[in-house]
Tab-separated table of C-alpha atoms and ligand atoms in Angstrom:
chain	number	residue	atom	x	y	z
B	1	MET	CA	0.000	0.000	0.000
B	2	ARG	CA	2.795	2.420	0.805
B	3	ARG	CA	4.792	1.893	-2.312
B	4	PRO	CA	2.092	2.896	-4.845
B	5	LEU	CA	1.389	5.960	-2.736
B	6	LEU	CA	5.086	6.862	-2.824
B	7	LEU	CA	5.044	6.376	-6.578
B	8	VAL	CA	2.027	8.644	-6.887
B	9	ILE	CA	3.779	11.289	-4.797
B	10	LEU	CA	7.042	10.946	-6.709
B	11	GLY	CA	5.124	10.876	-9.975
B	12	GLY	CA	3.382	14.045	-8.927
B	13	PHE	CA	6.733	15.668	-8.289
B	14	VAL	CA	8.086	14.619	-11.665
B	15	ILE	CA	5.026	15.917	-13.478
B	16	GLY	CA	5.154	19.114	-11.424
B	17	ALA	CA	8.828	19.582	-12.221
B	18	LEU	CA	8.211	18.950	-15.902
B	19	LEU	CA	5.337	21.393	-15.990
B	20	GLY	CA	7.479	23.925	-14.188
B	21	ALA	CA	10.276	23.439	-16.698
B	22	VAL	CA	7.875	23.799	-19.616
B	23	MET	CA	6.485	26.971	-18.115
B	24	LEU	CA	9.977	28.349	-17.568
B	25	LEU	CA	10.903	27.529	-21.147
B	26	ASN	CA	7.727	29.194	-22.318
B	27	THR	CA	8.362	32.399	-20.419
B	28	ASP	CA	11.932	32.340	-21.700
B	29	ALA	CA	10.682	31.911	-25.224
B	30	GLN	CA	8.191	34.706	-24.737
B	31	ARG	CA	10.845	36.962	-23.367
B	32	THR	CA	13.099	36.220	-26.330
B	33	ARG	CA	10.258	36.826	-28.720
B	34	VAL	CA	9.541	40.214	-27.174
B	35	VAL	CA	13.189	41.207	-27.442
B	36	THR	CA	13.612	40.092	-31.047
B	37	SER	CA	10.397	41.722	-32.221
B	38	GLY	CA	11.027	44.916	-30.250
B	39	LYS	CA	11.490	46.825	-33.470
B	40	ALA	CA	7.986	46.016	-34.632
B	41	LEU	CA	6.328	47.209	-31.457
B	42	ILE	CA	6.333	50.867	-32.484
B	43	GLY	CA	5.158	52.032	-35.863
B	44	GLY	CA	3.597	50.176	-38.723
B	45	PRO	CA	1.651	50.814	-41.851
B	46	PHE	CA	-0.437	53.964	-42.118
B	47	GLU	CA	-2.647	55.396	-44.811
B	48	LEU	CA	-3.273	59.103	-44.404
B	49	ALA	CA	-3.876	62.251	-46.409
B	50	GLY	CA	-1.143	64.716	-47.327
B	51	LYS	CA	-0.867	67.749	-49.542
B	52	ASP	CA	-4.029	68.383	-51.587
B	53	GLY	CA	-5.649	65.439	-49.841
B	54	LYS	CA	-3.463	62.970	-51.694
B	55	THR	CA	-3.173	59.530	-50.055
B	56	VAL	CA	0.166	59.070	-48.342
B	57	THR	CA	1.305	55.773	-46.860
B	58	ASP	CA	4.395	54.760	-44.904
B	59	LYS	CA	5.627	52.971	-48.034
B	60	ASP	CA	6.026	56.313	-49.808
B	61	PHE	CA	9.015	56.994	-47.525
B	62	ARG	CA	10.905	53.714	-47.947
B	63	GLY	CA	14.589	54.312	-48.495
B	64	ARG	CA	14.559	57.380	-46.290
B	65	TYR	CA	14.379	57.813	-42.558
B	66	MET	CA	11.135	59.148	-41.119
B	67	LEU	CA	11.245	61.512	-38.177
B	68	VAL	CA	7.692	61.271	-36.914
B	69	PHE	CA	5.860	63.515	-34.499
B	70	PHE	CA	2.170	63.532	-33.580
B	71	GLY	CA	0.333	66.683	-32.487
B	72	PHE	CA	-2.202	69.246	-33.669
B	73	THR	CA	-1.915	72.614	-35.359
B	74	HIS	CA	-3.836	74.494	-32.641
B	75	CYS	CA	-1.319	73.325	-30.044
B	76	PRO	CA	-0.129	76.388	-28.124
B	77	ASP	CA	3.267	75.159	-26.984
B	78	ILE	CA	4.478	71.575	-27.248
B	79	CYS	CA	3.974	71.038	-30.971
B	80	PRO	CA	5.486	74.290	-32.243
B	81	ALA	CA	8.397	73.891	-29.831
B	82	GLU	CA	9.116	70.319	-30.867
B	83	LEU	CA	8.739	70.971	-34.587
B	84	GLN	CA	11.156	73.849	-34.161
B	85	VAL	CA	13.634	71.478	-32.517
B	86	MET	CA	13.237	68.968	-35.354
B	87	SER	CA	13.787	71.742	-37.860
B	88	ALA	CA	16.937	72.999	-36.107
B	89	ALA	CA	18.315	69.469	-35.664
B	90	LEU	CA	17.875	68.719	-39.359
B	91	GLU	CA	19.565	71.978	-40.263
B	92	ASP	CA	22.444	70.928	-38.029
B	93	LEU	CA	22.791	67.688	-40.020
B	94	GLY	CA	23.636	69.555	-43.235
B	95	ALA	CA	23.538	67.349	-46.339
B	96	ASP	CA	22.625	64.276	-44.267
B	97	ALA	CA	19.250	65.855	-43.624
B	98	ASP	CA	18.263	64.731	-47.131
B	99	LYS	CA	18.091	61.190	-45.780
B	100	VAL	CA	15.358	62.198	-43.335
B	101	VAL	CA	11.733	63.148	-43.912
B	102	PRO	CA	10.214	65.047	-41.000
B	103	ILE	CA	6.572	64.019	-40.683
B	104	PHE	CA	3.890	65.656	-38.564
B	105	ILE	CA	0.723	63.612	-38.049
B	106	THR	CA	-2.238	65.466	-36.623
B	107	LEU	CA	-4.265	64.106	-33.723
B	108	ASP	CA	-7.005	66.604	-34.557
B	109	PRO	CA	-8.453	65.432	-37.877
B	110	GLU	CA	-11.647	67.360	-37.122
B	111	ARG	CA	-9.933	70.738	-37.535
B	112	ASP	CA	-6.719	69.827	-39.310
B	113	THR	CA	-7.616	69.431	-42.958
B	114	PRO	CA	-4.862	68.480	-45.434
B	115	GLU	CA	-4.618	72.186	-46.331
B	116	ALA	CA	-4.316	73.273	-42.695
B	117	VAL	CA	-1.736	70.693	-41.714
B	118	THR	CA	0.304	71.235	-44.886
B	119	ALA	CA	0.327	75.003	-44.407
B	120	TYR	CA	1.251	74.593	-40.751
B	121	VAL	CA	4.319	72.409	-41.254
B	122	GLN	CA	5.686	74.779	-43.886
B	123	ASN	CA	6.465	77.116	-40.992
B	124	PHE	CA	9.141	74.684	-39.920
B	125	GLY	CA	10.653	73.824	-43.276
B	126	THR	CA	9.670	73.106	-46.856
B	127	ASN	CA	10.793	69.494	-46.391
B	128	PHE	CA	8.179	68.880	-43.665
B	129	VAL	CA	5.279	66.604	-44.486
B	130	GLY	CA	1.947	67.182	-42.726
B	131	LEU	CA	-0.548	64.341	-42.571
B	132	THR	CA	-4.165	64.003	-41.533
B	133	GLY	CA	-6.923	61.516	-42.235
B	134	SER	CA	-10.188	60.106	-41.020
B	135	PRO	CA	-10.503	59.889	-37.233
B	136	GLU	CA	-10.228	56.104	-37.594
B	137	ALA	CA	-7.046	56.296	-39.684
B	138	ILE	CA	-5.510	58.758	-37.222
B	139	GLU	CA	-6.475	56.589	-34.297
B	140	LYS	CA	-4.912	53.575	-35.952
B	141	ALA	CA	-1.656	55.403	-36.711
B	142	ALA	CA	-1.464	56.832	-33.181
B	143	LYS	CA	-2.082	53.426	-31.687
B	144	ALA	CA	0.653	51.886	-33.809
B	145	TYR	CA	3.096	54.498	-32.528
B	146	ARG	CA	1.863	54.133	-28.952
B	147	VAL	CA	0.797	57.755	-28.917
B	148	THR	CA	-1.865	58.628	-26.363
B	149	TYR	CA	-4.128	61.621	-26.854
B	150	GLN	CA	-7.324	62.968	-25.422
B	151	LYS	CA	-9.580	65.891	-26.210
B	152	PHE	CA	-9.616	68.440	-23.428
B	153	GLN	CA	-12.282	71.076	-22.923
B	154	ASP	CA	-13.321	73.310	-20.035
B	155	GLU	CA	-15.913	76.054	-19.621
B	156	SER	CA	-13.507	78.900	-20.280
B	157	MET	CA	-12.818	77.483	-23.727
B	158	GLY	CA	-16.369	77.621	-25.050
B	159	GLU	CA	-16.568	75.643	-28.273
B	160	ASP	CA	-12.813	75.478	-28.425
B	161	TYR	CA	-10.867	72.450	-27.284
B	162	SER	CA	-7.326	71.336	-26.768
B	163	ILE	CA	-5.734	67.913	-27.044
B	164	ASP	CA	-3.482	66.408	-24.444
B	165	HIS	CA	-0.971	64.188	-26.171
B	166	SER	CA	2.240	62.312	-25.622
B	167	ALA	CA	5.189	63.967	-27.291
B	168	LEU	CA	7.935	61.610	-28.379
B	169	VAL	CA	9.734	61.991	-31.682
B	170	TYR	CA	10.205	58.681	-33.494
B	171	LEU	CA	13.040	57.855	-35.836
B	172	MET	CA	12.039	55.124	-38.271
B	173	GLY	CA	14.562	53.454	-40.581
B	174	PRO	CA	14.625	53.313	-44.400
B	175	ASP	CA	12.773	49.979	-44.093
B	176	GLY	CA	10.052	51.651	-42.022
B	177	ALA	CA	11.053	49.912	-38.809
B	178	PHE	CA	11.462	51.678	-35.499
B	179	VAL	CA	15.023	52.851	-34.814
B	180	THR	CA	14.790	54.997	-31.706
B	181	HIS	CA	12.748	57.690	-30.045
B	182	ILE	CA	13.770	61.094	-28.804
B	183	PRO	CA	12.065	62.553	-25.748
B	184	TYR	CA	10.295	65.896	-25.819
B	185	GLY	CA	12.556	68.704	-24.675
B	186	THR	CA	15.745	67.285	-26.185
B	187	PRO	CA	17.833	70.235	-27.418
B	188	PRO	CA	18.400	70.433	-31.206
B	189	LYS	CA	22.144	69.675	-30.922
B	190	LYS	CA	21.418	66.546	-28.954
B	191	MET	CA	18.742	65.447	-31.406
B	192	ALA	CA	21.146	65.994	-34.305
B	193	GLU	CA	23.756	63.931	-32.463
B	194	THR	CA	21.291	61.073	-32.006
B	195	LEU	CA	20.244	61.205	-35.654
B	196	ARG	CA	23.847	61.267	-36.851
B	197	ARG	CA	24.462	58.043	-34.924
B	198	TYR	CA	21.915	56.188	-37.036
B	199	LEU	CA	22.077	57.783	-40.495
I	1	CU	CU1	1.000	69.638	-29.149
């Protein structure tokens, strides 16, 4: 009577150990998978509207780096400041700037028509591309880039509204894959330095 019980207990241990090992292997595999696919976690295909409402997709920029920033043209501070930094950093790069397309994607498709967003980015350089789209297309692009945004309105604003949004600048490679991000507030020299490291 005691021996079968012992076997059951031992058997239980063996099965437990095996299950544990399998689970460990699985988590290891998952961890590895996350690391190897890290590049794909930010960015992805987008289909938006550019100058004159023309359809613009991520594929249009293959072969060049994309420096991507999300915001809205009515933004009082963060967007103009960051676009100014992008502009100055690209100027700092000299001829290498030709390898980079600075892209501004609006989070305010309601107000930012292709005309509005195109006119806005011209303030920061003729090479800047401004993109808008349907609310769904914008939402999809923002989600792909892990950008969070939310409409903000209070009584003092009347019909007007603002948009709270995250403010990272993304550098995407010539293959469209994520290369690195640059935090908001990085000085132009530092941004140029970072870009130079990857171009
Ligand atoms: Cu902004």
